[in-house]
Short mmCIF file of C-alpha atoms in Angstrom, two decimals:
data_model
loop_
_atom_site.label_atom_id
_atom_site.label_comp_id
_atom_site.label_asym_id
_atom_site.label_seq_id
_atom_site.Cartn_x
_atom_site.Cartn_y
_atom_site.Cartn_z
CA MET A 1 67.87 119.42 105.10
CA LYS A 2 69.72 116.46 106.38
CA LEU A 3 73.19 116.60 104.74
CA ALA A 4 75.56 113.64 104.69
CA THR A 5 78.98 112.69 103.41
CA PHE A 6 78.79 109.22 102.02
CA ASP A 7 80.69 106.68 100.00
CA SER A 8 79.06 104.34 97.52
CA GLY A 9 82.22 103.14 95.90
CA GLN A 10 83.33 106.47 94.28
CA GLY A 11 84.91 108.02 97.32
CA PRO A 12 83.46 110.68 99.64
CA ARG A 13 80.46 112.59 98.19
CA LEU A 14 77.91 115.04 99.48
CA GLY A 15 74.35 113.94 99.75
CA ALA A 16 70.96 115.14 101.00
CA LEU A 17 68.42 112.79 102.55
CA THR A 18 65.05 112.53 100.79
CA ALA A 19 61.78 113.12 102.57
CA SER A 20 61.25 109.35 102.73
CA GLY A 21 64.49 108.88 104.54
CA THR A 22 65.42 105.89 102.31
CA ASP A 23 67.61 107.57 99.72
CA LEU A 24 70.32 110.19 99.29
CA ILE A 25 70.41 112.68 96.51
CA ASP A 26 73.97 112.82 95.22
CA LEU A 27 74.64 116.52 95.31
CA THR A 28 78.25 116.10 94.11
CA ALA A 29 76.86 114.65 90.87
CA THR A 30 75.43 118.08 89.96
CA GLY A 31 78.94 119.30 89.21
CA THR A 32 78.27 122.50 91.18
CA ALA A 33 81.51 123.65 92.89
CA ALA A 34 79.65 124.49 96.07
CA LEU A 35 78.25 120.95 96.28
CA ALA A 36 81.61 119.19 95.87
CA ASN A 37 81.80 118.33 99.56
CA MET A 38 80.43 119.49 102.89
CA GLN A 39 83.12 122.05 103.62
CA SER A 40 82.52 123.62 100.22
CA LEU A 41 78.89 123.77 100.91
CA ILE A 42 79.42 125.47 104.30
CA ASP A 43 81.84 127.92 102.80
CA ALA A 44 79.31 128.85 100.11
CA GLY A 45 76.79 130.11 102.71
CA GLN A 46 73.21 130.81 101.73
CA LYS A 47 74.01 130.41 98.03
CA GLY A 48 75.36 126.93 98.66
CA LEU A 49 72.20 125.93 100.72
CA ALA A 50 69.98 127.23 97.94
CA ALA A 51 71.83 125.14 95.42
CA ALA A 52 71.54 122.08 97.68
CA ARG A 53 67.77 122.60 98.04
CA GLU A 54 67.33 122.97 94.39
CA ALA A 55 69.28 119.78 93.67
CA LEU A 56 67.22 117.96 96.39
CA ASP A 57 63.98 119.17 94.90
CA ALA A 58 65.07 118.21 91.41
CA ALA A 59 65.63 114.61 92.67
CA GLY A 60 68.60 113.94 90.39
CA VAL A 61 70.97 111.04 90.98
CA SER A 62 69.49 109.00 93.83
CA VAL A 63 71.37 106.38 95.91
CA PRO A 64 69.65 104.10 98.38
CA LEU A 65 70.78 104.82 101.89
CA ALA A 66 71.12 101.10 102.57
CA ASP A 67 73.74 100.88 99.85
CA VAL A 68 76.13 103.47 101.05
CA ARG A 69 78.65 103.88 103.84
CA LEU A 70 78.03 107.00 105.86
CA LEU A 71 81.14 108.87 106.75
CA ALA A 72 81.51 111.64 109.36
CA PRO A 73 79.65 114.62 107.90
CA LEU A 74 82.88 116.62 108.12
CA PRO A 75 85.67 113.95 107.81
CA CYS A 76 88.34 116.55 108.80
CA PRO A 77 86.76 119.60 110.40
CA PRO A 78 88.85 122.86 110.76
CA GLN A 79 88.54 122.57 114.52
CA ILE A 80 86.68 120.69 117.25
CA ARG A 81 85.87 122.21 120.65
CA ASP A 82 83.85 120.44 123.30
CA ALA A 83 82.15 122.07 126.23
CA SER A 84 80.58 120.95 129.49
CA THR A 85 77.19 122.45 130.20
CA ALA A 86 74.80 119.95 131.73
CA PRO A 87 74.57 120.43 135.52
CA ARG A 88 73.90 116.78 136.60
CA HIS A 89 76.69 115.55 134.44
CA ILE A 90 79.09 118.19 135.77
CA ALA A 91 78.09 117.22 139.36
CA HIS A 92 78.04 113.41 138.96
CA ALA A 93 81.04 112.77 136.63
CA PRO A 94 83.62 113.68 139.30
CA VAL A 95 81.84 111.31 141.76
CA GLY A 96 82.27 108.60 139.19
CA MET A 97 85.97 109.45 138.84
CA ARG A 98 86.43 109.22 142.58
CA ARG A 99 84.84 105.80 142.53
CA LEU A 100 87.09 104.76 139.66
CA ALA A 101 90.18 106.01 141.51
CA ALA A 102 89.28 103.83 144.52
CA VAL A 103 88.70 100.73 142.37
CA MET A 104 91.95 101.21 140.40
CA ALA A 105 93.80 101.52 143.77
CA GLY A 106 92.35 98.22 144.89
CA GLU A 107 90.04 99.82 147.41
CA PRO A 108 86.24 99.22 147.87
CA ASP A 109 83.89 101.20 145.61
CA PRO A 110 82.56 103.99 147.81
CA GLY A 111 79.25 104.04 145.89
CA HIS A 112 77.27 106.98 144.57
CA ALA A 113 77.19 110.29 146.33
CA GLU A 114 75.63 113.64 145.42
CA GLY A 115 78.08 115.99 143.72
CA SER A 116 77.86 119.77 143.18
CA VAL A 117 78.44 122.17 140.29
CA PRO A 118 81.64 124.24 140.78
CA ASP A 119 81.00 127.95 140.47
CA ILE A 120 83.27 128.31 137.40
CA TYR A 121 80.92 126.19 135.32
CA LYS A 122 78.14 128.59 136.14
CA ALA A 123 80.20 131.68 135.45
CA GLN A 124 81.32 130.76 131.93
CA PRO A 125 81.34 127.94 129.35
CA ILE A 126 84.14 125.57 129.98
CA PHE A 127 85.60 123.68 126.94
CA TYR A 128 88.62 121.96 125.51
CA ILE A 129 90.05 121.52 121.99
CA THR A 130 90.37 117.99 120.76
CA ASN A 131 92.04 116.23 117.79
CA ARG A 132 90.22 117.14 114.51
CA PHE A 133 91.89 114.28 112.64
CA SER A 134 90.56 111.63 115.03
CA VAL A 135 87.06 111.56 113.56
CA ALA A 136 84.65 108.70 112.67
CA GLY A 137 81.15 108.30 111.42
CA ASP A 138 77.96 106.33 111.72
CA GLY A 139 78.48 102.56 111.54
CA ASP A 140 82.27 102.73 112.16
CA THR A 141 83.87 100.19 114.46
CA ILE A 142 85.73 101.96 117.28
CA VAL A 143 88.97 100.06 118.17
CA TRP A 144 89.63 100.90 121.77
CA PRO A 145 93.26 101.85 122.57
CA ASP A 146 95.12 99.15 124.46
CA TYR A 147 96.28 101.54 127.03
CA SER A 148 92.79 101.82 128.51
CA SER A 149 90.57 99.35 130.31
CA TYR A 150 87.57 101.61 131.11
CA MET A 151 85.66 102.46 127.96
CA ASP A 152 82.80 105.00 127.98
CA TYR A 153 80.48 106.84 125.65
CA GLU A 154 79.25 110.46 125.88
CA LEU A 155 76.01 111.55 124.33
CA GLU A 156 76.19 115.07 122.98
CA VAL A 157 74.69 117.45 120.41
CA ALA A 158 77.10 119.58 118.47
CA VAL A 159 76.79 122.60 116.23
CA VAL A 160 78.59 123.21 113.00
CA ILE A 161 79.65 126.85 112.43
CA GLY A 162 78.40 128.22 109.14
CA LYS A 163 79.54 131.80 109.18
CA GLY A 164 82.78 132.67 110.88
CA GLY A 165 83.44 135.82 112.92
CA ARG A 166 85.04 137.36 115.89
CA ASP A 167 83.50 138.93 118.98
CA ILE A 168 80.08 137.46 118.07
CA ALA A 169 77.27 138.75 120.25
CA ALA A 170 75.12 136.07 121.84
CA ASP A 171 71.99 137.55 120.24
CA ASP A 172 73.56 137.05 116.81
CA ALA A 173 75.16 133.63 117.46
CA LEU A 174 72.33 131.44 116.08
CA GLY A 175 72.85 133.15 112.74
CA HIS A 176 76.41 131.73 112.70
CA ILE A 177 75.28 128.06 113.00
CA PHE A 178 75.04 125.91 109.86
CA GLY A 179 73.41 122.94 111.55
CA PHE A 180 73.35 120.37 114.28
CA THR A 181 74.74 116.85 114.53
CA ILE A 182 75.18 114.04 117.11
CA PHE A 183 78.46 113.71 118.80
CA ASN A 184 79.77 110.62 120.66
CA ASP A 185 82.78 111.73 122.63
CA PHE A 186 84.30 108.33 123.45
CA SER A 187 86.35 108.54 126.57
CA ALA A 188 89.12 106.39 128.08
CA ARG A 189 88.21 106.98 131.77
CA ASP A 190 91.24 105.41 133.48
CA THR A 191 93.59 107.40 131.22
CA GLN A 192 91.59 110.55 131.68
CA LEU A 193 91.66 110.14 135.45
CA ARG A 194 95.48 109.86 135.50
CA GLU A 195 96.22 112.71 133.14
CA MET A 196 93.76 115.22 134.49
CA GLN A 197 95.95 115.41 137.56
CA GLY A 198 98.29 117.43 135.32
CA MET A 199 95.72 120.26 135.28
CA LEU A 200 95.93 120.65 131.50
CA GLY A 201 92.72 118.97 130.37
CA PRO A 202 92.08 115.58 128.65
CA ALA A 203 94.63 114.34 126.19
CA LYS A 204 94.98 110.60 125.52
CA GLY A 205 91.78 110.06 127.51
CA LYS A 206 89.93 111.63 124.60
CA SER A 207 92.35 111.75 121.73
CA PHE A 208 92.78 108.47 119.91
CA ASP A 209 91.87 107.29 116.42
CA ALA A 210 88.05 107.50 115.86
CA GLY A 211 87.53 108.97 119.32
CA ASN A 212 85.31 111.72 118.03
CA VAL A 213 82.27 110.34 116.29
CA PHE A 214 79.83 112.59 114.44
CA GLY A 215 76.69 111.96 112.43
CA PRO A 216 74.79 110.44 110.98
CA TRP A 217 74.44 113.77 109.12
CA ILE A 218 74.16 117.46 109.73
CA VAL A 219 70.67 118.88 110.11
CA THR A 220 70.29 122.46 108.96
CA THR A 221 69.03 124.97 111.57
CA ASP A 222 65.67 125.51 109.82
CA GLU A 223 64.64 122.00 110.83
CA ILE A 224 65.33 122.51 114.59
CA ALA A 225 62.76 124.78 116.20
CA ASP A 226 64.21 124.70 119.66
CA TYR A 227 67.46 122.81 120.24
CA ARG A 228 67.01 122.95 123.99
CA ASN A 229 63.93 120.74 123.72
CA LEU A 230 65.68 117.90 121.85
CA ARG A 231 65.26 114.47 123.42
CA CYS A 232 68.50 112.49 123.66
CA VAL A 233 68.49 108.72 124.13
CA ALA A 234 71.37 106.27 124.41
CA LYS A 235 71.11 102.48 124.07
CA ILE A 236 73.77 99.89 124.78
CA ASN A 237 73.07 96.62 123.01
CA GLY A 238 69.40 97.71 122.78
CA ARG A 239 69.03 98.69 126.48
CA THR A 240 68.14 102.28 127.20
CA VAL A 241 70.76 103.80 129.50
CA THR A 242 70.16 107.52 128.82
CA ASP A 243 66.90 109.40 128.23
CA SER A 244 67.47 113.15 128.66
CA ARG A 245 66.97 116.59 127.10
CA LEU A 246 69.16 119.52 126.39
CA GLY A 247 66.82 121.93 128.18
CA ASP A 248 68.74 122.74 131.33
CA MET A 249 72.20 123.53 129.85
CA LEU A 250 74.02 126.07 132.03
CA HIS A 251 75.06 127.87 128.83
CA GLY A 252 73.41 127.52 125.45
CA PHE A 253 75.16 127.45 122.12
CA GLU A 254 74.57 131.21 121.79
CA ASP A 255 76.64 131.76 125.00
CA MET A 256 79.35 129.28 123.88
CA ILE A 257 79.85 130.92 120.48
CA ALA A 258 79.98 134.39 122.10
CA PHE A 259 82.50 133.21 124.67
CA ILE A 260 84.77 131.27 122.30
CA SER A 261 84.77 134.11 119.71
CA ASN A 262 85.83 136.71 122.26
CA ALA A 263 89.05 138.09 120.76
CA GLU A 264 89.25 134.88 118.62
CA THR A 265 88.05 134.24 115.10
CA LEU A 266 85.71 131.35 114.53
CA HIS A 267 85.81 129.76 111.10
CA ALA A 268 83.22 128.09 108.93
CA GLY A 269 83.15 124.33 109.56
CA GLU A 270 84.33 124.38 113.08
CA ILE A 271 82.44 122.02 115.43
CA ILE A 272 81.40 122.93 118.96
CA GLY A 273 80.12 120.11 121.16
CA GLY A 274 77.45 121.16 123.70
CA GLY A 275 78.76 118.75 126.34
CA THR A 276 77.48 115.39 127.63
CA VAL A 277 73.77 115.64 128.38
CA ASN A 278 72.48 114.93 131.88
CA ASP A 279 73.02 111.21 132.63
CA GLY A 280 74.69 110.97 129.27
CA CYS A 281 77.64 108.65 129.97
CA GLY A 282 78.43 105.48 131.84
CA LEU A 283 80.70 107.18 134.36
CA GLU A 284 77.68 108.84 135.99
CA ARG A 285 76.13 105.34 136.62
CA PHE A 286 79.57 103.73 137.09
CA GLU A 287 78.92 101.35 134.12
CA PHE A 288 81.45 100.95 131.38
CA LEU A 289 81.49 99.51 127.91
CA ALA A 290 82.57 95.95 127.12
CA ASP A 291 84.17 94.40 124.03
CA GLY A 292 81.66 94.19 121.18
CA ASP A 293 79.07 96.61 122.70
CA VAL A 294 76.85 98.41 120.24
CA VAL A 295 76.27 102.10 121.19
CA GLU A 296 73.22 103.84 119.69
CA LEU A 297 72.74 107.55 120.28
CA THR A 298 69.37 109.02 119.11
CA VAL A 299 68.59 112.74 119.18
CA GLU A 300 65.10 113.78 118.23
CA GLY A 301 65.02 115.69 114.91
CA ILE A 302 68.46 114.56 113.97
CA GLY A 303 68.71 110.75 113.82
CA THR A 304 70.61 107.84 115.29
CA LEU A 305 74.42 107.46 115.43
CA THR A 306 75.51 103.81 115.89
CA ASN A 307 78.97 102.35 116.59
CA THR A 308 80.43 99.06 117.81
CA VAL A 309 83.37 99.24 120.34
CA VAL A 310 86.01 96.48 120.18
CA ARG A 311 89.20 96.03 122.06
CA SER A 312 92.39 96.30 120.08
CA SER A 313 93.54 92.86 121.18
#
């Protein structure tokens, strides 16, 4: 199933996309407590999914997709973690940062150079925790913070935890995933460059209103045969700038879940980003977003997440 949070004028509601892809079945309209919203559905586990499938098959209250506003599937998730697992991105992003540092210092752009993957990225999943309140959805306009001049997108696939737990074994981890969604981790590169010198990870370079965009919906795990084979495409104003796959992740979602849950309890509804895909951001090409740019992220089997970026001024 493709499960969405939408607003058709009655406030946030839970919906399931029909097979035609043109309508949403209003699951909230059933009056079932487990279908009141996305978090309730996730918390209800398999019983909740069974109720959602039954409501979808019954084709009750239907709303045309064209007539609704899609919200982030989880407008306020319990937690958001974001990893970095794609080797070319890990190698090339620091090269882009060095180029940016030179340009910001008034020096000539040194141009592209081949980078390398630090050993720590090979040894374990590397991730950070970001602001769970700074969430947006498909179709939202992203107002860029006025403290930044270098705007960038990041194409990622994220998982939503369905069943919590602690010390989860990698072999059991897929059973803890509720579904998959697209994640655009918008990044203020100049701010990120400055603050990362503090050795504490990204803060205002990643954390600003609507900086974390998810959607257009969550696809349940039964619809994704092999997440590593998903094709990931980004377009800026209709021009293809990223065409990649998840296949060569240094650590899969199974390893991420096992690592994160080591001596730490994961909870239902938490989101874990798999990291920017190879060639999945402008920094790697040293191309940045401009005022009014339309960013479209498409992941095979999930859908397309679209946002427009505008400057605050």
